[in-house]
PDB file of C-alpha atoms and ligand atoms in Angstrom:
ATOM      1  CA  MET A   1      -0.037   0.123  -0.208  1.00 95.00           C
ATOM      2  CA  LEU A   2       2.723   2.033   0.610  1.00 98.00           C
ATOM      3  CA  ARG A   3       6.429   1.998  -0.568  1.00 98.00           C
ATOM      4  CA  ILE A   4       9.006   4.485   0.837  1.00 98.00           C
ATOM      5  CA  GLU A   5      12.078   3.934  -1.647  1.00 98.00           C
ATOM      6  CA  ASN A   6      15.810   5.242  -1.634  1.00 98.00           C
ATOM      7  CA  VAL A   7      14.054   8.276   0.560  1.00 98.00           C
ATOM      8  CA  GLY A   8      16.913  11.472   1.387  1.00 98.00           C
ATOM      9  CA  MET A   9      15.693  14.331   3.127  1.00 98.00           C
ATOM     10  CA  ARG A  10      17.962  16.798   3.500  1.00 98.00           C
ATOM     11  CA  PHE A  11      18.665  20.018   5.669  1.00 97.00           C
ATOM     12  CA  GLY A  12      21.575  22.429   5.151  1.00 95.00           C
ATOM     13  CA  GLY A  13      24.492  20.074   6.164  1.00 93.00           C
ATOM     14  CA  LEU A  14      22.769  17.360   7.561  1.00 96.00           C
ATOM     15  CA  TRP A  15      20.504  14.179   5.931  1.00 97.00           C
ATOM     16  CA  ALA A  16      18.111  13.549   8.325  1.00 98.00           C
ATOM     17  CA  LEU A  17      17.064  10.655   6.507  1.00 98.00           C
ATOM     18  CA  LYS A  18      18.793   8.540   4.047  1.00 98.00           C
ATOM     19  CA  ASP A  19      18.538   5.836   1.609  1.00 98.00           C
ATOM     20  CA  VAL A  20      15.386   4.560   3.975  1.00 98.00           C
ATOM     21  CA  SER A  21      13.204   1.745   1.522  1.00 98.00           C
ATOM     22  CA  PHE A  22      10.556  -0.583   3.191  1.00 98.00           C
ATOM     23  CA  GLU A  23       7.253  -0.648   2.621  1.00 98.00           C
ATOM     24  CA  VAL A  24       3.814  -1.273   5.069  1.00 98.00           C
ATOM     25  CA  GLU A  25       1.274  -3.799   3.096  1.00 97.00           C
ATOM     26  CA  ARG A  26      -2.047  -2.591   3.751  1.00 97.00           C
ATOM     27  CA  GLY A  27      -3.358  -3.544   6.667  1.00 97.00           C
ATOM     28  CA  THR A  28      -1.208  -3.788   9.308  1.00 98.00           C
ATOM     29  CA  ILE A  29       0.069  -2.171  12.047  1.00 98.00           C
ATOM     30  CA  LEU A  30       4.256  -1.171  11.355  1.00 98.00           C
ATOM     31  CA  GLY A  31       6.170   0.603  14.002  1.00 97.00           C
ATOM     32  CA  LEU A  32       8.764   2.767  13.735  1.00 97.00           C
ATOM     33  CA  ILE A  33      11.517   4.025  16.502  1.00 95.00           C
ATOM     34  CA  GLY A  34      14.948   5.218  16.983  1.00 94.00           C
ATOM     35  CA  PRO A  35      16.261   7.557  18.987  1.00 93.00           C
ATOM     36  CA  ASN A  36      16.165  11.337  19.009  1.00 93.00           C
ATOM     37  CA  GLY A  37      17.198  12.824  16.343  1.00 95.00           C
ATOM     38  CA  SER A  38      16.944   9.958  14.279  1.00 96.00           C
ATOM     39  CA  GLY A  39      15.008  10.747  11.522  1.00 97.00           C
ATOM     40  CA  LYS A  40      11.083   9.469  12.570  1.00 97.00           C
ATOM     41  CA  THR A  41       8.923  12.637  12.237  1.00 97.00           C
ATOM     42  CA  THR A  42      10.937  13.535   9.397  1.00 98.00           C
ATOM     43  CA  MET A  43       9.972  10.246   7.523  1.00 98.00           C
ATOM     44  CA  MET A  44       6.070  11.372   8.534  1.00 97.00           C
ATOM     45  CA  ASN A  45       6.700  14.533   7.508  1.00 97.00           C
ATOM     46  CA  VAL A  46       8.027  12.944   3.845  1.00 97.00           C
ATOM     47  CA  ILE A  47       4.488  10.564   3.345  1.00 97.00           C
ATOM     48  CA  SER A  48       1.974  13.243   4.652  1.00 96.00           C
ATOM     49  CA  GLY A  49       3.919  16.060   2.144  1.00 96.00           C
ATOM     50  CA  VAL A  50       4.435  17.928   3.952  1.00 95.00           C
ATOM     51  CA  TYR A  51       7.881  17.779   3.476  1.00 96.00           C
ATOM     52  CA  LYS A  52       9.530  16.546  -0.176  1.00 96.00           C
ATOM     53  CA  PRO A  53      12.269  14.245  -0.104  1.00 97.00           C
ATOM     54  CA  SER A  54      15.484  15.758  -1.145  1.00 98.00           C
ATOM     55  CA  GLU A  55      15.783  11.703  -3.190  1.00 97.00           C
ATOM     56  CA  GLY A  56      13.891   8.821  -4.014  1.00 98.00           C
ATOM     57  CA  GLU A  57      10.329   8.162  -4.066  1.00 97.00           C
ATOM     58  CA  VAL A  58       6.537   7.434  -2.072  1.00 98.00           C
ATOM     59  CA  GLN A  59       4.522   5.306  -3.679  1.00 97.00           C
ATOM     60  CA  TYR A  60       0.916   5.167  -2.163  1.00 97.00           C
ATOM     61  CA  ALA A  61      -1.332   2.463  -3.475  1.00 93.00           C
ATOM     62  CA  GLY A  62       1.020   2.664  -7.025  1.00 92.00           C
ATOM     63  CA  ARG A  63       0.707   6.151  -7.460  1.00 95.00           C
ATOM     64  CA  ARG A  64       3.611   8.524  -6.959  1.00 96.00           C
ATOM     65  CA  ILE A  65       3.528  11.095  -4.271  1.00 95.00           C
ATOM     66  CA  ALA A  66       6.714  12.790  -3.622  1.00 93.00           C
ATOM     67  CA  ASP A  67       5.910  15.605  -5.182  1.00 93.00           C
ATOM     68  CA  VAL A  68       1.885  16.041  -4.438  1.00 94.00           C
ATOM     69  CA  PRO A  69       0.648  18.645  -1.781  1.00 93.00           C
ATOM     70  CA  THR A  70       0.136  18.047   2.072  1.00 93.00           C
ATOM     71  CA  HIS A  71      -3.473  18.776   1.451  1.00 92.00           C
ATOM     72  CA  ASP A  72      -3.672  16.046  -1.479  1.00 94.00           C
ATOM     73  CA  VAL A  73      -2.001  13.369  -0.185  1.00 95.00           C
ATOM     74  CA  CYS A  74      -4.846  14.186   3.178  1.00 94.00           C
ATOM     75  CA  HIS A  75      -7.759  14.044   0.032  1.00 94.00           C
ATOM     76  CA  LEU A  76      -5.518  10.507  -1.199  1.00 95.00           C
ATOM     77  CA  GLY A  77      -6.298   9.045   2.428  1.00 95.00           C
ATOM     78  CA  ILE A  78      -2.970   9.861   4.178  1.00 97.00           C
ATOM     79  CA  ALA A  79      -3.769  11.849   7.528  1.00 96.00           C
ATOM     80  CA  ARG A  80      -1.209  11.837   9.661  1.00 95.00           C
ATOM     81  CA  THR A  81      -0.763  13.747  13.430  1.00 95.00           C
ATOM     82  CA  PHE A  82       1.535  16.072  14.938  1.00 93.00           C
ATOM     83  CA  GLN A  83       3.806  15.469  17.343  1.00 90.00           C
ATOM     84  CA  VAL A  84       4.421  18.797  18.467  1.00 91.00           C
ATOM     85  CA  VAL A  85       0.276  19.218  19.188  1.00 90.00           C
ATOM     86  CA  LYS A  86      -1.590  21.374  16.358  1.00 87.00           C
ATOM     87  CA  PRO A  87      -4.842  22.065  17.630  1.00 93.00           C
ATOM     88  CA  PHE A  88      -6.873  25.415  16.484  1.00 92.00           C
ATOM     89  CA  ALA A  89      -6.484  27.115  20.202  1.00 90.00           C
ATOM     90  CA  ASN A  90      -9.089  29.166  20.215  1.00 92.00           C
ATOM     91  CA  LEU A  91     -11.912  26.718  18.099  1.00 96.00           C
ATOM     92  CA  THR A  92     -13.870  24.206  20.865  1.00 97.00           C
ATOM     93  CA  VAL A  93     -12.578  20.914  20.895  1.00 98.00           C
ATOM     94  CA  ARG A  94     -16.007  19.227  18.641  1.00 98.00           C
ATOM     95  CA  GLU A  95     -15.602  22.349  15.815  1.00 97.00           C
ATOM     96  CA  ASN A  96     -11.209  21.040  15.756  1.00 97.00           C
ATOM     97  CA  VAL A  97     -12.461  17.525  14.418  1.00 97.00           C
ATOM     98  CA  GLY A  98     -15.527  18.637  12.601  1.00 97.00           C
ATOM     99  CA  VAL A  99     -13.351  20.746  10.471  1.00 95.00           C
ATOM    100  CA  GLY A 100     -11.504  17.612   9.966  1.00 94.00           C
ATOM    101  CA  ALA A 101     -15.253  16.035   8.841  1.00 96.00           C
ATOM    102  CA  MET A 102     -15.595  18.561   6.252  1.00 95.00           C
ATOM    103  CA  TYR A 103     -12.221  19.126   5.061  1.00 91.00           C
ATOM    104  CA  GLY A 104     -10.828  15.214   4.253  1.00 90.00           C
ATOM    105  CA  ARG A 105     -11.201  12.628   2.285  1.00 89.00           C
ATOM    106  CA  LEU A 106     -14.822  12.576   2.184  1.00 89.00           C
ATOM    107  CA  GLY A 107     -15.605  15.343   3.237  1.00 82.00           C
ATOM    108  CA  ALA A 108     -16.442  16.560   0.145  1.00 82.00           C
ATOM    109  CA  LYS A 109     -19.901  14.556   0.149  1.00 89.00           C
ATOM    110  CA  ARG A 110     -20.771  15.032   3.674  1.00 91.00           C
ATOM    111  CA  SER A 111     -23.318  18.137   4.896  1.00 93.00           C
ATOM    112  CA  ALA A 112     -22.764  20.050   7.914  1.00 93.00           C
ATOM    113  CA  ARG A 113     -25.039  18.154   9.540  1.00 95.00           C
ATOM    114  CA  ASP A 114     -23.777  15.043   7.978  1.00 95.00           C
ATOM    115  CA  ALA A 115     -20.079  16.447   9.252  1.00 96.00           C
ATOM    116  CA  PHE A 116     -20.860  17.429  12.653  1.00 96.00           C
ATOM    117  CA  ALA A 117     -22.397  13.925  13.728  1.00 97.00           C
ATOM    118  CA  ARG A 118     -19.571  11.972  12.679  1.00 96.00           C
ATOM    119  CA  THR A 119     -17.584  14.380  14.774  1.00 97.00           C
ATOM    120  CA  ASP A 120     -20.204  13.363  18.274  1.00 98.00           C
ATOM    121  CA  GLU A 121     -19.373   9.840  16.676  1.00 97.00           C
ATOM    122  CA  LEU A 122     -15.346  10.049  17.663  1.00 97.00           C
ATOM    123  CA  LEU A 123     -15.582  12.972  20.401  1.00 98.00           C
ATOM    124  CA  GLU A 124     -17.683   9.944  21.927  1.00 97.00           C
ATOM    125  CA  PHE A 125     -14.836   6.909  20.709  1.00 96.00           C
ATOM    126  CA  VAL A 126     -11.626   9.042  21.548  1.00 96.00           C
ATOM    127  CA  GLY A 127     -13.510   9.733  25.114  1.00 95.00           C
ATOM    128  CA  LEU A 128     -14.011  13.631  24.775  1.00 97.00           C
ATOM    129  CA  ALA A 129     -17.479  13.592  24.351  1.00 97.00           C
ATOM    130  CA  ARG A 130     -17.125  15.182  27.977  1.00 97.00           C
ATOM    131  CA  VAL A 131     -14.861  18.622  26.789  1.00 98.00           C
ATOM    132  CA  ALA A 132     -16.310  18.693  23.487  1.00 98.00           C
ATOM    133  CA  GLY A 133     -17.613  22.436  23.711  1.00 97.00           C
ATOM    134  CA  ARG A 134     -14.376  23.692  24.790  1.00 97.00           C
ATOM    135  CA  PRO A 135     -11.806  25.739  23.500  1.00 96.00           C
ATOM    136  CA  ALA A 136      -8.897  23.269  22.459  1.00 95.00           C
ATOM    137  CA  SER A 137      -6.442  25.306  24.481  1.00 94.00           C
ATOM    138  CA  ASP A 138      -7.940  24.764  27.690  1.00 94.00           C
ATOM    139  CA  LEU A 139      -7.444  20.813  26.687  1.00 95.00           C
ATOM    140  CA  THR A 140      -4.513  18.946  29.385  1.00 92.00           C
ATOM    141  CA  ILE A 141      -1.994  17.096  27.612  1.00 89.00           C
ATOM    142  CA  PRO A 142      -3.872  13.303  26.829  1.00 90.00           C
ATOM    143  CA  ASP A 143      -6.742  15.289  25.960  1.00 93.00           C
ATOM    144  CA  ARG A 144      -4.651  17.220  23.238  1.00 93.00           C
ATOM    145  CA  LYS A 145      -3.489  13.938  21.968  1.00 92.00           C
ATOM    146  CA  ARG A 146      -6.671  12.487  21.906  1.00 94.00           C
ATOM    147  CA  LEU A 147      -8.146  15.796  20.310  1.00 96.00           C
ATOM    148  CA  GLU A 148      -4.819  15.729  17.912  1.00 95.00           C
ATOM    149  CA  VAL A 149      -6.411  11.258  17.237  1.00 95.00           C
ATOM    150  CA  ALA A 150      -9.841  12.350  16.690  1.00 97.00           C
ATOM    151  CA  LYS A 151      -8.513  15.009  14.394  1.00 96.00           C
ATOM    152  CA  ALA A 152      -6.327  12.817  11.979  1.00 96.00           C
ATOM    153  CA  LEU A 153     -10.027  10.543  12.285  1.00 97.00           C
ATOM    154  CA  ALA A 154     -12.161  13.106  11.082  1.00 97.00           C
ATOM    155  CA  LEU A 155     -10.044  12.613   7.326  1.00 96.00           C
ATOM    156  CA  ASP A 156     -11.319   9.056   6.631  1.00 96.00           C
ATOM    157  CA  PRO A 157      -7.695   8.035   5.827  1.00 96.00           C
ATOM    158  CA  GLU A 158      -6.695   4.317   5.265  1.00 97.00           C
ATOM    159  CA  ILE A 159      -3.087   4.865   6.521  1.00 98.00           C
ATOM    160  CA  LEU A 160      -2.802   7.145   9.858  1.00 98.00           C
ATOM    161  CA  LEU A 161       0.455   8.583  10.747  1.00 97.00           C
ATOM    162  CA  LEU A 162       0.505   8.698  14.857  1.00 97.00           C
ATOM    163  CA  ASP A 163       3.695  10.482  16.510  1.00 96.00           C
ATOM    164  CA  GLU A 164       4.312  10.013  19.609  1.00 94.00           C
ATOM    165  CA  VAL A 165       0.312   9.798  20.994  1.00 93.00           C
ATOM    166  CA  MET A 166       1.282   7.850  24.190  1.00 92.00           C
ATOM    167  CA  ALA A 167       3.666  10.550  25.195  1.00 90.00           C
ATOM    168  CA  GLY A 168       3.322  11.887  28.452  1.00 87.00           C
ATOM    169  CA  LEU A 169       0.354   9.486  29.073  1.00 90.00           C
ATOM    170  CA  ASN A 170       0.036   6.858  32.288  1.00 91.00           C
ATOM    171  CA  ALA A 171       0.114   3.694  32.125  1.00 92.00           C
ATOM    172  CA  SER A 172      -3.456   3.001  32.184  1.00 93.00           C
ATOM    173  CA  GLU A 173      -4.118   5.577  29.503  1.00 92.00           C
ATOM    174  CA  VAL A 174      -1.340   4.080  27.416  1.00 94.00           C
ATOM    175  CA  ASP A 175      -4.171   0.890  27.636  1.00 94.00           C
ATOM    176  CA  GLU A 176      -6.264   2.884  26.257  1.00 93.00           C
ATOM    177  CA  ALA A 177      -4.775   4.456  23.263  1.00 93.00           C
ATOM    178  CA  LEU A 178      -3.383   0.975  22.987  1.00 95.00           C
ATOM    179  CA  HIS A 179      -7.183  -0.966  22.361  1.00 95.00           C
ATOM    180  CA  LEU A 180      -8.456   2.516  20.907  1.00 95.00           C
ATOM    181  CA  LEU A 181      -5.051   2.060  18.187  1.00 96.00           C
ATOM    182  CA  ARG A 182      -6.416  -1.330  18.020  1.00 97.00           C
ATOM    183  CA  THR A 183     -10.094  -1.227  17.231  1.00 96.00           C
ATOM    184  CA  VAL A 184      -8.832   1.609  14.300  1.00 96.00           C
ATOM    185  CA  ASN A 185      -7.105  -1.037  13.127  1.00 97.00           C
ATOM    186  CA  GLU A 186      -9.521  -3.887  13.013  1.00 97.00           C
ATOM    187  CA  ARG A 187     -11.650  -1.278  11.330  1.00 95.00           C
ATOM    188  CA  GLY A 188      -9.509  -1.296   8.252  1.00 96.00           C
ATOM    189  CA  VAL A 189      -6.640   2.014   8.620  1.00 97.00           C
ATOM    190  CA  THR A 190      -3.059   0.939   7.852  1.00 98.00           C
ATOM    191  CA  LEU A 191      -1.233   2.354  10.699  1.00 98.00           C
ATOM    192  CA  ILE A 192       2.707   3.469  11.297  1.00 98.00           C
ATOM    193  CA  VAL A 193       3.497   3.676  14.840  1.00 97.00           C
ATOM    194  CA  VAL A 194       6.721   6.050  15.751  1.00 97.00           C
ATOM    195  CA  GLU A 195       5.981   5.918  19.906  1.00 94.00           C
ATOM    196  CA  HIS A 196       9.508   5.838  22.372  1.00 89.00           C
ATOM    197  CA  LEU A 197       7.280   3.917  24.835  1.00 90.00           C
ATOM    198  CA  MET A 198       9.193   0.321  23.511  1.00 88.00           C
ATOM    199  CA  LYS A 199       6.728  -1.713  25.838  1.00 89.00           C
ATOM    200  CA  ALA A 200       3.363   0.007  23.816  1.00 93.00           C
ATOM    201  CA  ILE A 201       5.501  -0.344  19.803  1.00 94.00           C
ATOM    202  CA  MET A 202       6.415  -3.633  20.523  1.00 93.00           C
ATOM    203  CA  SER A 203       2.642  -4.931  21.923  1.00 94.00           C
ATOM    204  CA  ILE A 204       0.771  -3.239  19.157  1.00 96.00           C
ATOM    205  CA  SER A 205       3.121  -3.500  15.526  1.00 97.00           C
ATOM    206  CA  GLN A 206       3.349  -6.482  13.239  1.00 97.00           C
ATOM    207  CA  ARG A 207       6.680  -5.036  11.732  1.00 97.00           C
ATOM    208  CA  ILE A 208       9.200  -2.736  13.113  1.00 97.00           C
ATOM    209  CA  VAL A 209      11.432  -0.589  10.826  1.00 97.00           C
ATOM    210  CA  VAL A 210      14.255   0.755  13.013  1.00 96.00           C
ATOM    211  CA  LEU A 211      15.889   3.980  12.130  1.00 96.00           C
ATOM    212  CA  ALA A 212      19.702   5.040  13.670  1.00 95.00           C
ATOM    213  CA  GLU A 213      20.620   9.173  12.026  1.00 96.00           C
ATOM    214  CA  GLY A 214      18.840   8.744   9.657  1.00 97.00           C
ATOM    215  CA  LYS A 215      19.418   5.296   7.929  1.00 97.00           C
ATOM    216  CA  LYS A 216      17.659   2.480   8.273  1.00 97.00           C
ATOM    217  CA  ILE A 217      19.328  -0.707  10.805  1.00 96.00           C
ATOM    218  CA  ALA A 218      16.876  -2.552  11.003  1.00 96.00           C
ATOM    219  CA  GLU A 219      13.669  -4.426  10.356  1.00 97.00           C
ATOM    220  CA  GLY A 220      11.390  -6.910  11.004  1.00 96.00           C
ATOM    221  CA  LEU A 221       9.413  -8.659  13.436  1.00 96.00           C
ATOM    222  CA  PRO A 222       9.460  -7.084  16.881  1.00 93.00           C
ATOM    223  CA  GLN A 223      11.455  -9.434  18.943  1.00 91.00           C
ATOM    224  CA  ASP A 224      13.960  -9.953  16.120  1.00 93.00           C
ATOM    225  CA  VAL A 225      14.760  -6.735  15.628  1.00 92.00           C
ATOM    226  CA  THR A 226      14.918  -5.762  19.615  1.00 85.00           C
ATOM    227  CA  SER A 227      17.412  -8.783  20.401  1.00 86.00           C
ATOM    228  CA  SER A 228      19.567  -6.926  17.459  1.00 89.00           C
ATOM    229  CA  PRO A 229      22.796  -5.831  18.328  1.00 87.00           C
ATOM    230  CA  ALA A 230      22.944  -2.716  15.505  1.00 89.00           C
ATOM    231  CA  VAL A 231      19.476  -1.709  17.582  1.00 90.00           C
ATOM    232  CA  ILE A 232      20.524  -2.190  21.175  1.00 88.00           C
ATOM    233  CA  GLU A 233      24.263  -0.090  19.558  1.00 88.00           C
ATOM    234  CA  ALA A 234      21.564   2.695  18.598  1.00 87.00           C
ATOM    235  CA  TYR A 235      20.145   2.844  21.714  1.00 83.00           C
ATOM    236  CA  LEU A 236      22.640   1.724  24.428  1.00 79.00           C
ATOM    237  CA  GLY A 237      25.888   3.608  22.646  1.00 79.00           C
ATOM    238  CA  ALA A 238      28.856   0.974  22.191  1.00 73.00           C
ATOM    239  CA  ARG A 239      30.073   0.552  25.232  1.00 78.00           C
ATOM    240  CA  TYR A 240      27.640  -0.458  26.920  1.00 76.00           C
ATOM    241  CA  VAL A 241      27.244  -3.558  24.138  1.00 75.00           C
ATOM    242  CA  LYS A 242      30.628  -4.556  24.016  1.00 81.00           C
ATOM    243  CA  ARG A 243      30.517  -4.291  27.882  1.00 83.00           C
ATOM    244  CA  GLN A 244      27.999  -6.470  27.414  1.00 80.00           C
ATOM    245  CA  ALA A 245      29.784  -9.243  25.473  1.00 82.00           C
ATOM    246  CA  ALA A 246      32.366  -8.699  28.158  1.00 88.00           C
ATOM    247  CA  GLU A 247      30.331  -9.707  30.915  1.00 87.00           C
ATOM    248  CA  ARG A 248      29.451 -12.769  29.248  1.00 86.00           C
ATOM    249  CA  GLU A 249      32.862 -13.664  28.357  1.00 88.00           C
ATOM    250  CA  ARG A 250      34.145 -13.483  31.711  1.00 89.00           C
ATOM    251  CA  LYS A 251      30.207 -15.816  33.042  1.00 88.00           C
ATOM    252  CA  ALA A 252      31.200 -18.565  30.745  1.00 88.00           C
ATOM    253  CA  ALA A 253      35.369 -18.363  31.854  1.00 87.00           C
ATOM    254  CA  ALA A 254      34.315 -18.488  35.461  1.00 79.00           C
ATOM    255  CA  PRO A 255      33.650 -21.980  37.151  1.00 68.00           C
ATOM    256  CA  PRO A 256      30.291 -21.969  38.333  1.00 66.00           C
ATOM    257  CA  ALA A 257      29.343 -21.368  42.158  1.00 67.00           C
ATOM    258  CA  GLU A 258      29.870 -23.638  44.676  1.00 70.00           C
ATOM    259  CA  PRO A 259      25.870 -24.202  45.865  1.00 68.00           C
ATOM    260  CA  PRO A 260      26.070 -23.162  49.688  1.00 67.00           C
ATOM    261  CA  ALA A 261      26.493 -25.985  52.160  1.00 63.00           C
TER     262      ALA A 261
HETATM  263  N1  ATP B 301      13.360  21.780   9.331  1.00 82.98           N
HETATM  264  C1  ATP B 301      14.814  21.131   9.577  1.00 82.98           C
HETATM  265  N2  ATP B 301      15.209  21.845   9.231  1.00 82.98           N
HETATM  266  C2  ATP B 301      16.464  21.291   9.620  1.00 82.98           C
HETATM  267  N3  ATP B 301      16.941  20.300  10.643  1.00 82.98           N
HETATM  268  C3  ATP B 301      15.529  19.443  10.787  1.00 82.98           C
HETATM  269  C4  ATP B 301      14.460  20.011  10.574  1.00 82.98           C
HETATM  270  N4  ATP B 301      13.669  18.755  10.743  1.00 82.98           N
HETATM  271  C5  ATP B 301      14.778  17.463  11.762  1.00 82.98           C
HETATM  272  N5  ATP B 301      15.590  17.660  11.261  1.00 82.98           N
HETATM  273  C6  ATP B 301      16.925  17.434  12.346  1.00 82.98           C
HETATM  274  O1  ATP B 301      16.168  16.596  11.772  1.00 82.98           O
HETATM  275  C7  ATP B 301      16.809  15.310  12.509  1.00 82.98           C
HETATM  276  C8  ATP B 301      15.891  14.286  12.895  1.00 82.98           C
HETATM  277  O2  ATP B 301      15.063  15.020  13.672  1.00 82.98           O
HETATM  278  P1  ATP B 301      13.246  14.549  13.844  1.00 82.98           P
HETATM  279  O3  ATP B 301      12.945  15.333  13.797  1.00 82.98           O
HETATM  280  O4  ATP B 301      12.851  13.908  12.212  1.00 82.98           O
HETATM  281  O5  ATP B 301      13.452  13.134  14.527  1.00 82.98           O
HETATM  282  P2  ATP B 301      13.109  12.006  15.016  1.00 82.98           P
HETATM  283  O6  ATP B 301      13.554  10.546  15.117  1.00 82.98           O
HETATM  284  O7  ATP B 301      11.436  12.373  14.955  1.00 82.98           O
HETATM  285  O8  ATP B 301      13.295  12.885  16.599  1.00 82.98           O
HETATM  286  P3  ATP B 301      12.290  12.211  17.796  1.00 82.98           P
HETATM  287  O9  ATP B 301      12.929  11.042  18.631  1.00 82.98           O
HETATM  288  O10 ATP B 301      13.084  13.332  19.536  1.00 82.98           O
HETATM  289  O11 ATP B 301      11.196  13.194  17.835  1.00 82.98           O
HETATM  290  C9  ATP B 301      17.593  15.597  13.926  1.00 82.98           C
HETATM  291  O12 ATP B 301      18.691  16.212  13.695  1.00 82.98           O
HETATM  292  C10 ATP B 301      17.173  17.460  13.395  1.00 82.98           C
HETATM  293  O13 ATP B 301      17.474  18.568  13.703  1.00 82.98           O
HETATM  294 MG1   MG B 302       9.743  13.031  16.168  1.00 82.98          MG
END
């Protein structure tokens, strides 16, 4: 459904992405992980048309979209949330989501009344019905994250890109968010999930792509990817990997401890 081909993104002298390729199959959940500054948000920006990649191509349902402006990408069925949330601060929560329902992929076919009916459904679904009439600027952090998701869902995406929507949530809120995302996926939306919370990303992703310093360093099933030495090194540093190897050698060389008498 989505094919990233040798994508490079350069900012001045810095390649935020370099020669990154991967594919996303329709109906699946892909986790995109990597240390801070590894290029995850930049990849979201390239896919959603916020940035035109310096190199490479993005194909969506067989169509090249690297040159397509972001509002058209949205109409084609790709929606995203923003890591730094971007509500219309002066509009109410309901109006924020309503804009999406009127403007997104199916928006042109909807009357204002239908758009707000869809909006109310979504507010209920993400748990924001209780603050529907409040200005978006009043919301707490978890509610701002919920609003990001509701705004994106209002665009009726086929693919939804989620950039750290679970950051700042407590454990039970993370569980709720995971349940919500699984439900969205079961209703047919393909997901690309960027998240630092390893437990969450491991439990929700079918496949994981790992970026480090703009390059793809691993891809595969969650358990395979997280046991890869390259991934452990990218997260914890070369010294940690060396220390672990030395520790293993020391244990292998040492005779087993005497059992207590
Ligand atoms: N618009 C920009 N102009 C210049 N440099 C940028 C721009 N956007 C991103 N970068 C740089 O590109 C690199 C990748 O940034 P990006 O935000 O994609 O990382 P990330 O993986 O999302 O990190 P985090 O986990 O902290 O959100 C960083 O070095 C960042 O400073
Ligand atoms: Mg980011």
